[in-house]
Amino acid sequence: MHRTQIYLPDQLHDQLKIRSRANGISVSALIRQVVEKDLQRNAAPSDARQFFDQMTPLESFADCEPEEYVRAIRSKSRILRDE
């Protein structure tokens, strides 16, 4: 385990003390729990497929079929046009 020193605003420290007392744990243990939970929740995907599976399309593309969209772009481009 590593020791880390951080600076907290008074209000945040007070909230941590209240919650740690309510849970019967130290402020340090509470901070470790909260950080660990946040890191697990926001974990970076381990591969590209997982990353893209987690993505959601922009609202403007929600009803768009990918292949049709690419075909439309290619048809407008002299360089990318299928021949």
Backbone as XML, in Angstrom:
<?xml version="1.0"?>
<chain id="A" units="angstrom">
  <residue number="1" name="MET">
    <atom name="N" x="0.850" y="-1.175" z="0.000"/>
    <atom name="CA" x="0.000" y="0.000" z="0.000"/>
    <atom name="C" x="0.896" y="1.239" z="0.000"/>
  </residue>
  <residue number="2" name="HIS">
    <atom name="N" x="0.449" y="2.278" z="-0.701"/>
    <atom name="CA" x="1.210" y="3.523" z="-0.775"/>
    <atom name="C" x="0.514" y="4.609" z="0.024"/>
  </residue>
  <residue number="3" name="ARG">
    <atom name="N" x="1.303" y="5.445" z="0.617"/>
    <atom name="CA" x="0.772" y="6.587" z="1.356"/>
    <atom name="C" x="0.730" y="7.773" z="0.415"/>
  </residue>
  <residue number="4" name="THR">
    <atom name="N" x="-0.421" y="8.461" z="0.360"/>
    <atom name="CA" x="-0.593" y="9.615" z="-0.517"/>
    <atom name="C" x="-1.196" y="10.753" z="0.285"/>
  </residue>
  <residue number="5" name="GLN">
    <atom name="N" x="-0.661" y="11.934" z="0.085"/>
    <atom name="CA" x="-1.190" y="13.104" z="0.771"/>
    <atom name="C" x="-1.978" y="13.934" z="-0.225"/>
  </residue>
  <residue number="6" name="ILE">
    <atom name="N" x="-3.206" y="14.305" z="0.149"/>
    <atom name="CA" x="-4.035" y="15.142" z="-0.713"/>
    <atom name="C" x="-4.605" y="16.286" z="0.109"/>
  </residue>
  <residue number="7" name="TYR">
    <atom name="N" x="-4.992" y="17.329" z="-0.585"/>
    <atom name="CA" x="-5.631" y="18.468" z="0.067"/>
    <atom name="C" x="-7.108" y="18.462" z="-0.316"/>
  </residue>
  <residue number="8" name="LEU">
    <atom name="N" x="-7.963" y="18.574" z="0.696"/>
    <atom name="CA" x="-9.408" y="18.565" z="0.478"/>
    <atom name="C" x="-10.014" y="19.859" z="0.992"/>
  </residue>
  <residue number="9" name="PRO">
    <atom name="N" x="-10.989" y="20.400" z="0.281"/>
    <atom name="CA" x="-11.708" y="21.564" z="0.806"/>
    <atom name="C" x="-12.397" y="21.170" z="2.126"/>
  </residue>
  <residue number="10" name="ASP">
    <atom name="N" x="-12.544" y="22.121" z="3.016"/>
    <atom name="CA" x="-13.137" y="21.843" z="4.331"/>
    <atom name="C" x="-14.496" y="21.164" z="4.221"/>
  </residue>
  <residue number="11" name="GLN">
    <atom name="N" x="-15.338" y="21.636" z="3.318"/>
    <atom name="CA" x="-16.684" y="21.079" z="3.174"/>
    <atom name="C" x="-16.629" y="19.605" z="2.755"/>
  </residue>
  <residue number="12" name="LEU">
    <atom name="N" x="-15.745" y="19.277" z="1.837"/>
    <atom name="CA" x="-15.619" y="17.890" z="1.392"/>
    <atom name="C" x="-15.088" y="17.007" z="2.525"/>
  </residue>
  <residue number="13" name="HIS">
    <atom name="N" x="-14.132" y="17.514" z="3.268"/>
    <atom name="CA" x="-13.582" y="16.746" z="4.392"/>
    <atom name="C" x="-14.659" y="16.503" z="5.445"/>
  </residue>
  <residue number="14" name="ASP">
    <atom name="N" x="-15.470" y="17.511" z="5.706"/>
    <atom name="CA" x="-16.562" y="17.346" z="6.677"/>
    <atom name="C" x="-17.552" y="16.283" z="6.218"/>
  </residue>
  <residue number="15" name="GLN">
    <atom name="N" x="-17.882" y="16.283" z="4.928"/>
    <atom name="CA" x="-18.802" y="15.281" z="4.392"/>
    <atom name="C" x="-18.197" y="13.878" z="4.490"/>
  </residue>
  <residue number="16" name="LEU">
    <atom name="N" x="-16.912" y="13.768" z="4.221"/>
    <atom name="CA" x="-16.232" y="12.470" z="4.339"/>
    <atom name="C" x="-16.260" y="11.963" z="5.781"/>
  </residue>
  <residue number="17" name="LYS">
    <atom name="N" x="-16.025" y="12.860" z="6.741"/>
    <atom name="CA" x="-16.047" y="12.454" z="8.156"/>
    <atom name="C" x="-17.424" y="11.955" z="8.553"/>
  </residue>
  <residue number="18" name="ILE">
    <atom name="N" x="-18.459" y="12.670" z="8.125"/>
    <atom name="CA" x="-19.836" y="12.267" z="8.457"/>
    <atom name="C" x="-20.147" y="10.898" z="7.879"/>
  </residue>
  <residue number="19" name="ARG">
    <atom name="N" x="-19.823" y="10.695" z="6.595"/>
    <atom name="CA" x="-20.134" y="9.415" z="5.955"/>
    <atom name="C" x="-19.275" y="8.285" z="6.522"/>
  </residue>
  <residue number="20" name="SER">
    <atom name="N" x="-18.028" y="8.558" z="6.832"/>
    <atom name="CA" x="-17.173" y="7.493" z="7.376"/>
    <atom name="C" x="-17.675" y="7.058" z="8.754"/>
  </residue>
  <residue number="21" name="ARG">
    <atom name="N" x="-18.109" y="8.002" z="9.559"/>
    <atom name="CA" x="-18.677" y="7.648" z="10.868"/>
    <atom name="C" x="-19.942" y="6.814" z="10.699"/>
  </residue>
  <residue number="22" name="ALA">
    <atom name="N" x="-20.785" y="7.222" z="9.747"/>
    <atom name="CA" x="-22.039" y="6.500" z="9.509"/>
    <atom name="C" x="-21.776" y="5.063" z="9.055"/>
  </residue>
  <residue number="23" name="ASN">
    <atom name="N" x="-20.691" y="4.854" z="8.309"/>
    <atom name="CA" x="-20.349" y="3.516" z="7.820"/>
    <atom name="C" x="-19.426" y="2.751" z="8.763"/>
  </residue>
  <residue number="24" name="GLY">
    <atom name="N" x="-18.970" y="3.433" z="9.818"/>
    <atom name="CA" x="-18.096" y="2.782" z="10.790"/>
    <atom name="C" x="-16.712" y="2.463" z="10.254"/>
  </residue>
  <residue number="25" name="ILE">
    <atom name="N" x="-16.220" y="3.293" z="9.334"/>
    <atom name="CA" x="-14.873" y="3.104" z="8.788"/>
    <atom name="C" x="-14.116" y="4.416" z="8.839"/>
  </residue>
  <residue number="26" name="SER">
    <atom name="N" x="-12.819" y="4.349" z="8.625"/>
    <atom name="CA" x="-12.011" y="5.569" z="8.639"/>
    <atom name="C" x="-12.222" y="6.363" z="7.351"/>
  </residue>
  <residue number="27" name="VAL">
    <atom name="N" x="-11.836" y="7.633" z="7.393"/>
    <atom name="CA" x="-11.918" y="8.480" z="6.208"/>
    <atom name="C" x="-11.051" y="7.879" z="5.101"/>
  </residue>
  <residue number="28" name="SER">
    <atom name="N" x="-9.876" y="7.383" z="5.455"/>
    <atom name="CA" x="-8.968" y="6.775" z="4.475"/>
    <atom name="C" x="-9.622" y="5.577" z="3.784"/>
  </residue>
  <residue number="29" name="ALA">
    <atom name="N" x="-10.268" y="4.716" z="4.569"/>
    <atom name="CA" x="-10.931" y="3.543" z="3.996"/>
    <atom name="C" x="-12.073" y="3.963" z="3.078"/>
  </residue>
  <residue number="30" name="LEU">
    <atom name="N" x="-12.813" y="4.980" z="3.477"/>
    <atom name="CA" x="-13.907" y="5.476" z="2.651"/>
    <atom name="C" x="-13.380" y="6.013" z="1.323"/>
  </residue>
  <residue number="31" name="ILE">
    <atom name="N" x="-12.315" y="6.799" z="1.373"/>
    <atom name="CA" x="-11.721" y="7.341" z="0.147"/>
    <atom name="C" x="-11.264" y="6.196" z="-0.758"/>
  </residue>
  <residue number="32" name="ARG">
    <atom name="N" x="-10.612" y="5.176" z="-0.191"/>
    <atom name="CA" x="-10.170" y="4.025" z="-0.996"/>
    <atom name="C" x="-11.356" y="3.342" z="-1.663"/>
  </residue>
  <residue number="33" name="GLN">
    <atom name="N" x="-12.439" y="3.139" z="-0.917"/>
    <atom name="CA" x="-13.632" y="2.488" z="-1.466"/>
    <atom name="C" x="-14.229" y="3.290" z="-2.615"/>
  </residue>
  <residue number="34" name="VAL">
    <atom name="N" x="-14.360" y="4.592" z="-2.403"/>
    <atom name="CA" x="-14.975" y="5.456" z="-3.410"/>
    <atom name="C" x="-14.109" y="5.517" z="-4.671"/>
  </residue>
  <residue number="35" name="VAL">
    <atom name="N" x="-12.814" y="5.646" z="-4.500"/>
    <atom name="CA" x="-11.915" y="5.704" z="-5.656"/>
    <atom name="C" x="-11.933" y="4.375" z="-6.402"/>
  </residue>
  <residue number="36" name="GLU">
    <atom name="N" x="-11.864" y="3.263" z="-5.679"/>
    <atom name="CA" x="-11.876" y="1.950" z="-6.319"/>
    <atom name="C" x="-13.176" y="1.732" z="-7.098"/>
  </residue>
  <residue number="37" name="LYS">
    <atom name="N" x="-14.288" y="2.096" z="-6.480"/>
    <atom name="CA" x="-15.587" y="1.936" z="-7.148"/>
    <atom name="C" x="-15.652" y="2.779" z="-8.416"/>
  </residue>
  <residue number="38" name="ASP">
    <atom name="N" x="-15.167" y="4.016" z="-8.356"/>
    <atom name="CA" x="-15.182" y="4.890" z="-9.518"/>
    <atom name="C" x="-14.270" y="4.355" z="-10.619"/>
  </residue>
  <residue number="39" name="LEU">
    <atom name="N" x="-13.102" y="3.857" z="-10.254"/>
    <atom name="CA" x="-12.184" y="3.314" z="-11.256"/>
    <atom name="C" x="-12.755" y="2.080" z="-11.927"/>
  </residue>
  <residue number="40" name="GLN">
    <atom name="N" x="-13.437" y="1.237" z="-11.180"/>
    <atom name="CA" x="-14.048" y="0.044" z="-11.763"/>
    <atom name="C" x="-15.204" y="0.413" z="-12.690"/>
  </residue>
  <residue number="41" name="ARG">
    <atom name="N" x="-15.980" y="1.392" z="-12.274"/>
    <atom name="CA" x="-17.134" y="1.824" z="-13.067"/>
    <atom name="C" x="-16.688" y="2.474" z="-14.369"/>
  </residue>
  <residue number="42" name="ASN">
    <atom name="N" x="-15.597" y="3.206" z="-14.324"/>
    <atom name="CA" x="-15.113" y="3.931" z="-15.496"/>
    <atom name="C" x="-13.861" y="3.291" z="-16.080"/>
  </residue>
  <residue number="43" name="ALA">
    <atom name="N" x="-13.731" y="1.993" z="-15.919"/>
    <atom name="CA" x="-12.545" y="1.303" z="-16.421"/>
    <atom name="C" x="-12.447" y="1.428" z="-17.934"/>
  </residue>
  <residue number="44" name="ALA">
    <atom name="N" x="-11.238" y="1.631" z="-18.401"/>
    <atom name="CA" x="-11.001" y="1.707" z="-19.844"/>
    <atom name="C" x="-11.139" y="0.315" z="-20.442"/>
  </residue>
  <residue number="45" name="PRO">
    <atom name="N" x="-11.817" y="0.210" z="-21.563"/>
    <atom name="CA" x="-11.944" y="-1.096" z="-22.206"/>
    <atom name="C" x="-10.575" y="-1.656" z="-22.571"/>
  </residue>
  <residue number="46" name="SER">
    <atom name="N" x="-10.459" y="-2.968" z="-22.522"/>
    <atom name="CA" x="-9.162" y="-3.589" z="-22.770"/>
    <atom name="C" x="-8.856" y="-3.732" z="-24.256"/>
  </residue>
  <residue number="47" name="ASP">
    <atom name="N" x="-9.851" y="-3.631" z="-25.100"/>
    <atom name="CA" x="-9.580" y="-3.714" z="-26.535"/>
    <atom name="C" x="-10.518" y="-2.796" z="-27.303"/>
  </residue>
  <residue number="48" name="ALA">
    <atom name="N" x="-10.226" y="-2.603" z="-28.568"/>
    <atom name="CA" x="-10.991" y="-1.670" z="-29.392"/>
    <atom name="C" x="-12.445" y="-2.109" z="-29.549"/>
  </residue>
  <residue number="49" name="ARG">
    <atom name="N" x="-12.699" y="-3.403" z="-29.728"/>
    <atom name="CA" x="-14.061" y="-3.900" z="-29.917"/>
    <atom name="C" x="-14.914" y="-3.545" z="-28.703"/>
  </residue>
  <residue number="50" name="GLN">
    <atom name="N" x="-14.377" y="-3.778" z="-27.515"/>
    <atom name="CA" x="-15.091" y="-3.473" z="-26.276"/>
    <atom name="C" x="-15.376" y="-1.970" z="-26.195"/>
  </residue>
  <residue number="51" name="PHE">
    <atom name="N" x="-14.393" y="-1.162" z="-26.588"/>
    <atom name="CA" x="-14.548" y="0.290" z="-26.564"/>
    <atom name="C" x="-15.719" y="0.719" z="-27.459"/>
  </residue>
  <residue number="52" name="PHE">
    <atom name="N" x="-15.735" y="0.227" z="-28.697"/>
    <atom name="CA" x="-16.777" y="0.633" z="-29.632"/>
    <atom name="C" x="-18.134" y="0.059" z="-29.261"/>
  </residue>
  <residue number="53" name="ASP">
    <atom name="N" x="-18.170" y="-1.106" z="-28.627"/>
    <atom name="CA" x="-19.437" y="-1.673" z="-28.177"/>
    <atom name="C" x="-20.081" y="-0.808" z="-27.098"/>
  </residue>
  <residue number="54" name="GLN">
    <atom name="N" x="-19.263" y="-0.111" z="-26.312"/>
    <atom name="CA" x="-19.782" y="0.733" z="-25.233"/>
    <atom name="C" x="-20.259" y="2.097" z="-25.732"/>
  </residue>
  <residue number="55" name="MET">
    <atom name="N" x="-19.870" y="2.452" z="-26.932"/>
    <atom name="CA" x="-20.229" y="3.769" z="-27.465"/>
    <atom name="C" x="-21.689" y="3.797" z="-27.909"/>
  </residue>
  <residue number="56" name="THR">
    <atom name="N" x="-22.281" y="4.960" z="-27.815"/>
    <atom name="CA" x="-23.633" y="5.163" z="-28.332"/>
    <atom name="C" x="-23.557" y="6.229" z="-29.424"/>
  </residue>
  <residue number="57" name="PRO">
    <atom name="N" x="-24.353" y="6.083" z="-30.480"/>
    <atom name="CA" x="-24.270" y="7.053" z="-31.578"/>
    <atom name="C" x="-24.832" y="8.409" z="-31.170"/>
  </residue>
  <residue number="58" name="LEU">
    <atom name="N" x="-24.346" y="9.441" z="-31.837"/>
    <atom name="CA" x="-24.935" y="10.759" z="-31.647"/>
    <atom name="C" x="-26.384" y="10.687" z="-32.079"/>
  </residue>
  <residue number="59" name="GLU">
    <atom name="N" x="-27.213" y="11.525" z="-31.509"/>
    <atom name="CA" x="-28.637" y="11.502" z="-31.852"/>
    <atom name="C" x="-28.855" y="11.666" z="-33.351"/>
  </residue>
  <residue number="60" name="SER">
    <atom name="N" x="-28.031" y="12.477" z="-33.991"/>
    <atom name="CA" x="-28.211" y="12.718" z="-35.424"/>
    <atom name="C" x="-27.894" y="11.480" z="-36.262"/>
  </residue>
  <residue number="61" name="PHE">
    <atom name="N" x="-27.193" y="10.494" z="-35.705"/>
    <atom name="CA" x="-26.861" y="9.263" z="-36.419"/>
    <atom name="C" x="-27.629" y="8.052" z="-35.886"/>
  </residue>
  <residue number="62" name="ALA">
    <atom name="N" x="-28.526" y="8.250" z="-34.956"/>
    <atom name="CA" x="-29.210" y="7.145" z="-34.303"/>
    <atom name="C" x="-29.988" y="6.267" z="-35.284"/>
  </residue>
  <residue number="63" name="ASP">
    <atom name="N" x="-30.600" y="6.856" z="-36.296"/>
    <atom name="CA" x="-31.405" y="6.085" z="-37.252"/>
    <atom name="C" x="-30.655" y="5.797" z="-38.542"/>
  </residue>
  <residue number="64" name="CYS">
    <atom name="N" x="-29.361" y="5.986" z="-38.539"/>
    <atom name="CA" x="-28.552" y="5.841" z="-39.743"/>
    <atom name="C" x="-27.959" y="4.434" z="-39.835"/>
  </residue>
  <residue number="65" name="GLU">
    <atom name="N" x="-28.033" y="3.847" z="-41.035"/>
    <atom name="CA" x="-27.396" y="2.554" z="-41.279"/>
    <atom name="C" x="-25.954" y="2.822" z="-41.712"/>
  </residue>
  <residue number="66" name="PRO">
    <atom name="N" x="-24.970" y="2.253" z="-41.036"/>
    <atom name="CA" x="-23.558" y="2.562" z="-41.326"/>
    <atom name="C" x="-23.156" y="2.325" z="-42.779"/>
  </residue>
  <residue number="67" name="GLU">
    <atom name="N" x="-23.539" y="1.166" z="-43.345"/>
    <atom name="CA" x="-23.135" y="0.856" z="-44.716"/>
    <atom name="C" x="-23.736" y="1.852" z="-45.710"/>
  </residue>
  <residue number="68" name="GLU">
    <atom name="N" x="-24.991" y="2.192" z="-45.495"/>
    <atom name="CA" x="-25.671" y="3.147" z="-46.376"/>
    <atom name="C" x="-25.021" y="4.524" z="-46.276"/>
  </residue>
  <residue number="69" name="TYR">
    <atom name="N" x="-24.649" y="4.925" z="-45.078"/>
    <atom name="CA" x="-24.010" y="6.225" z="-44.859"/>
    <atom name="C" x="-22.670" y="6.283" z="-45.586"/>
  </residue>
  <residue number="70" name="VAL">
    <atom name="N" x="-21.872" y="5.216" z="-45.462"/>
    <atom name="CA" x="-20.561" y="5.178" z="-46.116"/>
    <atom name="C" x="-20.738" y="5.190" z="-47.634"/>
  </residue>
  <residue number="71" name="ARG">
    <atom name="N" x="-21.702" y="4.413" z="-48.145"/>
    <atom name="CA" x="-21.967" y="4.400" z="-49.587"/>
    <atom name="C" x="-22.313" y="5.801" z="-50.087"/>
  </residue>
  <residue number="72" name="ALA">
    <atom name="N" x="-23.123" y="6.524" z="-49.318"/>
    <atom name="CA" x="-23.527" y="7.876" z="-49.712"/>
    <atom name="C" x="-22.324" y="8.812" z="-49.758"/>
  </residue>
  <residue number="73" name="ILE">
    <atom name="N" x="-21.434" y="8.690" z="-48.800"/>
    <atom name="CA" x="-20.227" y="9.524" z="-48.790"/>
    <atom name="C" x="-19.348" y="9.176" z="-49.984"/>
  </residue>
  <residue number="74" name="ARG">
    <atom name="N" x="-19.171" y="7.895" z="-50.234"/>
    <atom name="CA" x="-18.325" y="7.460" z="-51.358"/>
    <atom name="C" x="-18.891" y="7.927" z="-52.694"/>
  </residue>
  <residue number="75" name="SER">
    <atom name="N" x="-20.206" y="7.932" z="-52.815"/>
    <atom name="CA" x="-20.804" y="8.330" z="-54.090"/>
    <atom name="C" x="-20.585" y="9.815" z="-54.383"/>
  </residue>
  <residue number="76" name="LYS">
    <atom name="N" x="-20.337" y="10.602" z="-53.361"/>
    <atom name="CA" x="-20.117" y="12.038" z="-53.538"/>
    <atom name="C" x="-18.646" y="12.374" z="-53.715"/>
  </residue>
  <residue number="77" name="SER">
    <atom name="N" x="-17.767" y="11.412" z="-53.518"/>
    <atom name="CA" x="-16.331" y="11.664" z="-53.586"/>
    <atom name="C" x="-15.745" y="11.076" z="-54.866"/>
  </residue>
  <residue number="78" name="ARG">
    <atom name="N" x="-14.978" y="11.877" z="-55.589"/>
    <atom name="CA" x="-14.329" y="11.362" z="-56.788"/>
    <atom name="C" x="-13.258" y="10.344" z="-56.423"/>
  </residue>
  <residue number="79" name="ILE">
    <atom name="N" x="-12.611" y="10.505" z="-55.286"/>
    <atom name="CA" x="-11.517" y="9.616" z="-54.881"/>
    <atom name="C" x="-12.061" y="8.288" z="-54.346"/>
  </residue>
  <residue number="80" name="LEU">
    <atom name="N" x="-13.135" y="8.327" z="-53.551"/>
    <atom name="CA" x="-13.647" y="7.128" z="-52.874"/>
    <atom name="C" x="-14.744" y="6.408" z="-53.639"/>
  </residue>
  <residue number="81" name="ARG">
    <atom name="N" x="-15.133" y="6.888" z="-54.791"/>
    <atom name="CA" x="-16.232" y="6.289" z="-55.539"/>
    <atom name="C" x="-15.904" y="4.851" z="-55.966"/>
  </residue>
  <residue number="82" name="ASP">
    <atom name="N" x="-16.848" y="3.948" z="-55.717"/>
    <atom name="CA" x="-16.690" y="2.567" z="-56.178"/>
    <atom name="C" x="-16.848" y="2.548" z="-57.690"/>
  </residue>
  <residue number="83" name="GLU">
    <atom name="N" x="-15.963" y="1.863" z="-58.369"/>
    <atom name="CA" x="-16.077" y="1.797" z="-59.832"/>
    <atom name="C" x="-15.965" y="0.370" z="-60.286"/>
  </residue>
</chain>
